[in-house]
Amino acid sequence: MQSVDLIIAPRWLLPIEPANTVLEHHAIAIKNGKIVAIQPAEIMRVNYTTKEYIELLNHVLMPGFVNTHTHAAMNLLRGLCDDIPLMDWLNNYIWPAEKKWLSEAFIHDGTQLAIAEMIKSGTTCFNDMYFFVPAAVKAAEEAGIRAALGITVFDVPTPCGDNAQDYLNRGLPLFEQYKNHPLIQLTMAPHAIYTSSDATLVEVRKAAERYNAYINMHVQETHDEIEQSIAKTGKRPLERLHALGLLSDKFIAIHMTQITPEEIELSAKTKISVVHCPESNMKLASGICPAQQFLNAGVNVALGTDGAASNNDLDMISEMRSAAFLSKLSEKNPTTVSAITALTMATLNGAKALGKDKIFGSLIEGKAADMIAIDLHHVNTAPAYHPTSALVYAANRHQVSDVWVAGKRLLDNHRLTTIDEIALLDNIERWERRISSN
Amino acid sequence: MQSVDLIIAPRWLLPIEPANTVLEHHAIAIKNGKIVAIQPAEIMRVNYTTKEYIELLNHVLMPGFVNTHTHAAMNLLRGLCDDIPLMDWLNNYIWPAEKKWLSEAFIHDGTQLAIAEMIKSGTTCFNDMYFFVPAAVKAAEEAGIRAALGITVFDVPTPCGDNAQDYLNRGLPLFEQYKNHPLIQLTMAPHAIYTSSDATLVEVRKAAERYNAYINMHVQETHDEIEQSIAKTGKRPLERLHALGLLSDKFIAIHMTQITPEEIELSAKTKISVVHCPESNMKLASGICPAQQFLNAGVNVALGTDGAASNNDLDMISEMRSAAFLSKLSEKNPTTVSAITALTMATLNGAKALGKDKIFGSLIEGKAADMIAIDLHHVNTAPAYHPTSALVYAANRHQVSDVWVAGKRLLDNHRLTTIDEIALLDNIERWERRISSN
């Protein structure tokens, strides 16, 4: 008999790989943070001894969500203002608040709040684009969550840099610093086509090549962005990025609304990943990413919430539902973005976008034990004829009961194990008072 | 000093009337199930003695949600099938299941499940359209929730009637039976234009006039419904209903997608109410109700979830968010359906649609104490710069902590007081096994 650290026997096991599989009466064995076996529970009992055995009678066990687009620390600006036009929002609220408040403490505390929210709603990895990366890394390390963090680059000054070269000079040494980190990955994150010159984008591409890094960027988020790019260069943003040599299987295009058939073809040909953020796109009236059309063309489509200042939460269950709903409505076809498609976008496709689908994103032998348990024994998910349907169309973030990252339990029956939630909320109230008094 | 039954002092009091009001440091006094005063908490302590004093340090207190379109008992068919075309869904799943299972027990137990879900997510009144009304009334009475229940009329046979006259013969005596019920209201509910002949609709109108009842009906839910009506009669559904004399301030038009400017004008002129069901319309790829355009024209727009078989939940917080998101996206304007507009649609406008806005729907003196408390001290609603934003864009059904209907506490710190939740879930599991084995 083989000895392992942990065996979990859930009511349903949803491994995501192989596709369209729901296992019942199965258990999963974990050793040294990795999955060593998935077998019928009866057989598992015969083959393995374990330090800990957890039976989850009413739960689905599945891979943790990969939230593939966040600005985590912006949680501190959640709901500061809503229901106003984008440029009014940026010019009169968000940018002045950032200018006034951005600091290492803001980033650490805001990221910690975001991580607490993410763990409690089942996210085990997030792909972030913001400022003061070491402060965000610290919050992620303290919590034990997996994260990709972008070296953000602008041509314009912000509290974190003066110009493109300054952002690069400050950011690039971090690749060396974190290169062997088990849970942290760095990416290049040029903000958007309207804040980066062609020369800057070429510099970013070269840096990405040097550090073998992924690039993630807001692309074709709004109609205005596309119009401005055409007016300035005669090219649409995606076309322009292609001409500059940025598009490859290491490029993550975030938002991607108002898409032409040629752009779907180009995305497939260049093997980029697309990150769909349906709730942010709806709330800001940005447009619609044709997620199912991208998937049909073979493009990898992941799911992201965007920052809490524009969403206003980091809830991947709700985001899956919105992705399914929006696709059905916009394609006039209730069969598009099915429940299992939404679940795959929210897990495995996020890992693929980050080039980490050999490491996490599904529950198969050899992968990291990044897992979540969701309790379906609730009045809002009963009956549960099909757990995939219950998860996407009826379940709720508060039904996430347990979360493991690399085998470490970060949420234990709804309780955070690595973050003091009471102290966190007290601290956030202090930030709230400070920010709202100005 | 005046003596009352209950005083509640929440952190924020959101009365909905007067519009755009958020009160802090205020308390509300309840006597005999009605609101007798809303005053600054300090003054309230001087003026009133009370049997019970509840302080809610982290909560918003607001009127309960009015879910203005449900098929409550269909909760038993939640998630039986999804992601398939509408006619396949109806012909091969829903209608066969209804034919096989509909009974008084099905209606009672399914409605009880729906009510448990609704109370736990803050709904204090629902407007239902389904079968076996007395069984549904029994479930509502046992729970103590407020409800409007429709006498459903079809031209076609179902397990509950053979033809229009049969439905009327069975249904109309109920008006007499429940006419003095404090919490139950009956309505006429012709199912839709494609299941009711003109002659049937005229009979329904006459019955509604006789009993001074409201009429609620699915209207212009889909493109096909409109095309079929034009092919058959040369008229669009709303136009046809107007010609038959059905449109008035006692007519509740549910869904109302693919709307022309003339139809908005006609709706305003005839003073009908519109019920917007954004999630059902998205999930079934039905279309978009231009909620903000109706509101701008002075039409009363309420909010409904539709049945759990097509939504798949009865969550009014999520429905408010979807209404706000969908409006912003479809109108290409992030200022439409603001947070306070969504909250008003989900409360007061539902009461108006049912002709009961003098009785409930907002927290003002003299109205019934139909109130809910929502705890914002959570990682997903911190910070809370504006409680209306937190409620609509970040809060979650599980943050609803307490619910009162006519002053009776139906949810006490997340615990149902009138429904045995464990027994209910056991019973629903038995239904699930029976239905899924067939």
mmCIF file of C-alpha atoms in Angstrom, chain A residues 11-12 58 75-86 113 116-117 120 279-288 311-313 315 318 321-322 324-326 328-329 332-340 377-386 389 393-399 416 421-422 424-426 428-429 431-433 435-436, chain B residues 11-12 58 75-86 113 116-117 120 279-288 311-313 315 318 321-322 324-326 328-329 332-340 377-386 389 393-399 416 421-422 424-426 428-429 431-433 435-436:
data_model
loop_
_atom_site.group_PDB
_atom_site.id
_atom_site.type_symbol
_atom_site.label_atom_id
_atom_site.label_comp_id
_atom_site.label_asym_id
_atom_site.label_seq_id
_atom_site.Cartn_x
_atom_site.Cartn_y
_atom_site.Cartn_z
ATOM 1 C CA ARG A 11 -19.948 13.288 -4.173
ATOM 2 C CA TRP A 12 -18.936 14.460 -7.654
ATOM 3 C CA ASN A 58 -22.706 17.020 -0.910
ATOM 4 C CA ASN A 75 -10.451 46.197 -4.695
ATOM 5 C CA LEU A 76 -9.779 49.200 -2.441
ATOM 6 C CA LEU A 77 -11.582 51.384 -5.009
ATOM 7 C CA ARG A 78 -14.556 49.035 -5.426
ATOM 8 C CA GLY A 79 -17.781 50.977 -5.863
ATOM 9 C CA LEU A 80 -16.108 54.371 -5.435
ATOM 10 C CA CYS A 81 -18.241 55.449 -8.377
ATOM 11 C CA ASP A 82 -20.493 53.643 -10.856
ATOM 12 C CA ASP A 83 -23.055 54.366 -13.515
ATOM 13 C CA ILE A 84 -21.075 57.133 -15.176
ATOM 14 C CA PRO A 85 -19.316 57.315 -18.562
ATOM 15 C CA LEU A 86 -15.872 55.689 -18.821
ATOM 16 C CA LEU A 113 -8.463 41.907 0.166
ATOM 17 C CA ALA A 116 -9.332 36.871 0.421
ATOM 18 C CA GLU A 117 -12.301 37.454 -1.881
ATOM 19 C CA LYS A 120 -13.429 32.426 -0.598
ATOM 20 C CA GLU A 279 -19.253 41.553 -16.710
ATOM 21 C CA SER A 280 -16.738 44.373 -17.043
ATOM 22 C CA ASN A 281 -17.553 44.697 -20.753
ATOM 23 C CA MET A 282 -21.272 44.904 -19.973
ATOM 24 C CA LYS A 283 -20.989 47.258 -17.010
ATOM 25 C CA LEU A 284 -18.739 49.691 -18.896
ATOM 26 C CA ALA A 285 -20.805 49.293 -22.099
ATOM 27 C CA SER A 286 -17.629 48.277 -23.937
ATOM 28 C CA GLY A 287 -18.961 45.600 -26.261
ATOM 29 C CA ILE A 288 -19.094 41.830 -26.690
ATOM 30 C CA ASN A 311 -16.973 44.803 -12.164
ATOM 31 C CA ASN A 312 -17.456 45.126 -8.996
ATOM 32 C CA ASP A 313 -16.404 41.728 -7.689
ATOM 33 C CA ASP A 315 -16.549 36.158 -8.532
ATOM 34 C CA SER A 318 -20.945 34.706 -11.565
ATOM 35 C CA ARG A 321 -22.827 32.504 -15.775
ATOM 36 C CA SER A 322 -22.512 35.898 -17.443
ATOM 37 C CA ALA A 324 -22.836 31.721 -20.889
ATOM 38 C CA PHE A 325 -25.771 34.164 -20.827
ATOM 39 C CA LEU A 326 -24.068 36.815 -22.958
ATOM 40 C CA LYS A 328 -26.472 32.804 -25.917
ATOM 41 C CA LEU A 329 -28.027 36.261 -26.239
ATOM 42 C CA LYS A 332 -29.103 34.188 -30.666
ATOM 43 C CA ASN A 333 -28.394 30.557 -29.810
ATOM 44 C CA PRO A 334 -29.026 28.960 -26.400
ATOM 45 C CA THR A 335 -26.556 26.141 -27.114
ATOM 46 C CA THR A 336 -23.442 28.364 -27.160
ATOM 47 C CA VAL A 337 -21.053 28.569 -24.172
ATOM 48 C CA SER A 338 -22.575 25.567 -22.414
ATOM 49 C CA ALA A 339 -22.051 24.945 -18.706
ATOM 50 C CA ILE A 340 -19.062 22.666 -19.288
ATOM 51 C CA HIS A 377 -26.752 20.961 -0.649
ATOM 52 C CA HIS A 378 -28.486 24.346 -0.660
ATOM 53 C CA VAL A 379 -31.988 25.498 -1.455
ATOM 54 C CA ASN A 380 -30.666 27.332 -4.493
ATOM 55 C CA THR A 381 -28.931 24.294 -6.029
ATOM 56 C CA ALA A 382 -31.526 21.631 -5.213
ATOM 57 C CA PRO A 383 -32.378 19.535 -7.085
ATOM 58 C CA ALA A 384 -28.987 18.975 -8.748
ATOM 59 C CA TYR A 385 -29.731 16.751 -11.735
ATOM 60 C CA HIS A 386 -26.435 17.778 -13.359
ATOM 61 C CA SER A 389 -25.553 22.983 -14.612
ATOM 62 C CA TYR A 393 -26.486 28.403 -13.538
ATOM 63 C CA ALA A 394 -27.488 28.252 -9.865
ATOM 64 C CA ALA A 395 -24.547 28.001 -7.480
ATOM 65 C CA ASN A 396 -23.217 30.878 -5.547
ATOM 66 C CA ARG A 397 -19.758 31.966 -4.385
ATOM 67 C CA HIS A 398 -20.681 31.300 -0.765
ATOM 68 C CA GLN A 399 -21.120 27.598 -1.541
ATOM 69 C CA LEU A 416 -9.578 31.359 5.558
ATOM 70 C CA GLU A 421 -10.344 37.966 7.972
ATOM 71 C CA ILE A 422 -11.408 40.100 10.943
ATOM 72 C CA LEU A 424 -8.326 42.374 7.177
ATOM 73 C CA LEU A 425 -11.838 43.868 7.258
ATOM 74 C CA ASP A 426 -10.819 46.264 10.042
ATOM 75 C CA ILE A 428 -10.073 47.869 4.872
ATOM 76 C CA GLU A 429 -12.474 50.012 6.916
ATOM 77 C CA TRP A 431 -8.687 52.569 4.089
ATOM 78 C CA GLU A 432 -12.363 53.262 3.315
ATOM 79 C CA ARG A 433 -12.519 56.094 5.845
ATOM 80 C CA ILE A 435 -10.195 57.413 0.890
ATOM 81 C CA SER A 436 -13.791 58.599 1.290
ATOM 82 C CA ARG B 11 -26.162 51.000 9.666
ATOM 83 C CA TRP B 12 -27.934 52.153 6.508
ATOM 84 C CA ASN B 58 -23.080 46.263 9.298
ATOM 85 C CA ASN B 75 -37.893 24.770 -8.960
ATOM 86 C CA LEU B 76 -38.296 20.976 -8.947
ATOM 87 C CA LEU B 77 -37.222 20.954 -12.611
ATOM 88 C CA ARG B 78 -34.239 23.276 -12.098
ATOM 89 C CA GLY B 79 -31.330 22.213 -14.285
ATOM 90 C CA LEU B 80 -33.108 19.180 -15.694
ATOM 91 C CA CYS B 81 -31.715 20.300 -19.032
ATOM 92 C CA ASP B 82 -29.894 23.388 -20.276
ATOM 93 C CA ASP B 83 -27.981 24.637 -23.266
ATOM 94 C CA ILE B 84 -30.460 23.333 -25.836
ATOM 95 C CA PRO B 85 -32.886 25.126 -28.171
ATOM 96 C CA LEU B 86 -36.182 26.316 -26.668
ATOM 97 C CA LEU B 113 -38.534 25.016 -2.208
ATOM 98 C CA ALA B 116 -37.266 28.885 0.898
ATOM 99 C CA GLU B 117 -34.881 30.050 -1.828
ATOM 100 C CA LYS B 120 -33.165 33.301 1.990
ATOM 101 C CA GLU B 279 -31.431 36.405 -17.082
ATOM 102 C CA SER B 280 -34.156 34.215 -18.551
ATOM 103 C CA ASN B 281 -34.149 36.298 -21.738
ATOM 104 C CA MET B 282 -30.370 35.923 -22.037
ATOM 105 C CA LYS B 283 -30.208 32.229 -21.168
ATOM 106 C CA LEU B 284 -32.963 31.308 -23.632
ATOM 107 C CA ALA B 285 -31.578 33.732 -26.268
ATOM 108 C CA SER B 286 -34.985 35.447 -26.383
ATOM 109 C CA GLY B 287 -33.956 39.078 -26.774
ATOM 110 C CA ILE B 288 -33.658 42.308 -24.833
ATOM 111 C CA ASN B 311 -32.961 30.885 -15.148
ATOM 112 C CA ASN B 312 -31.863 28.745 -13.024
ATOM 113 C CA ASP B 313 -32.377 30.537 -9.728
ATOM 114 C CA ASP B 315 -32.011 35.448 -6.986
ATOM 115 C CA SER B 318 -28.235 38.754 -9.317
ATOM 116 C CA ARG B 321 -27.109 43.209 -11.557
ATOM 117 C CA SER B 322 -27.996 41.544 -14.843
ATOM 118 C CA ALA B 324 -28.092 46.958 -14.974
ATOM 119 C CA PHE B 325 -25.385 45.209 -17.032
ATOM 120 C CA LEU B 326 -27.669 44.317 -19.934
ATOM 121 C CA LYS B 328 -25.642 49.449 -20.214
ATOM 122 C CA LEU B 329 -24.434 47.044 -22.901
ATOM 123 C CA LYS B 332 -24.137 51.464 -25.234
ATOM 124 C CA ASN B 333 -24.399 53.746 -22.200
ATOM 125 C CA PRO B 334 -22.966 52.957 -18.755
ATOM 126 C CA THR B 335 -25.329 55.429 -17.068
ATOM 127 C CA THR B 336 -28.533 53.499 -17.823
ATOM 128 C CA VAL B 337 -30.272 51.331 -15.172
ATOM 129 C CA SER B 338 -28.205 52.726 -12.306
ATOM 130 C CA ALA B 339 -27.920 50.898 -9.002
ATOM 131 C CA ILE B 340 -30.794 52.847 -7.426
ATOM 132 C CA HIS B 377 -19.357 43.285 6.261
ATOM 133 C CA HIS B 378 -17.898 40.758 3.820
ATOM 134 C CA VAL B 379 -14.729 40.580 1.782
ATOM 135 C CA ASN B 380 -16.782 40.921 -1.383
ATOM 136 C CA THR B 381 -18.563 44.129 -0.337
ATOM 137 C CA ALA B 382 -15.680 45.898 1.391
ATOM 138 C CA PRO B 383 -15.080 48.760 1.071
ATOM 139 C CA ALA B 384 -18.693 49.983 0.835
ATOM 140 C CA TYR B 385 -18.426 53.623 -0.226
ATOM 141 C CA HIS B 386 -22.043 53.570 -1.416
ATOM 142 C CA SER B 389 -23.526 50.175 -5.384
ATOM 143 C CA TYR B 393 -22.773 45.325 -8.093
ATOM 144 C CA ALA B 394 -21.043 43.254 -5.408
ATOM 145 C CA ALA B 395 -23.403 41.781 -2.822
ATOM 146 C CA ASN B 396 -24.504 38.233 -2.835
ATOM 147 C CA ARG B 397 -27.730 36.436 -1.918
ATOM 148 C CA HIS B 398 -26.040 34.807 1.066
ATOM 149 C CA GLN B 399 -25.502 38.216 2.649
ATOM 150 C CA LEU B 416 -35.586 30.076 8.132
ATOM 151 C CA GLU B 421 -34.810 23.465 5.788
ATOM 152 C CA ILE B 422 -33.322 20.040 6.521
ATOM 153 C CA LEU B 424 -37.267 20.329 2.889
ATOM 154 C CA LEU B 425 -33.924 19.360 1.311
ATOM 155 C CA ASP B 426 -34.520 15.704 2.172
ATOM 156 C CA ILE B 428 -36.434 17.556 -2.603
ATOM 157 C CA GLU B 429 -33.824 14.787 -2.848
ATOM 158 C CA TRP B 431 -38.271 14.228 -5.826
ATOM 159 C CA GLU B 432 -34.892 14.425 -7.585
ATOM 160 C CA ARG B 433 -34.427 10.650 -7.413
ATOM 161 C CA ILE B 435 -37.800 12.494 -11.526
ATOM 162 C CA SER B 436 -34.299 11.573 -12.679
#
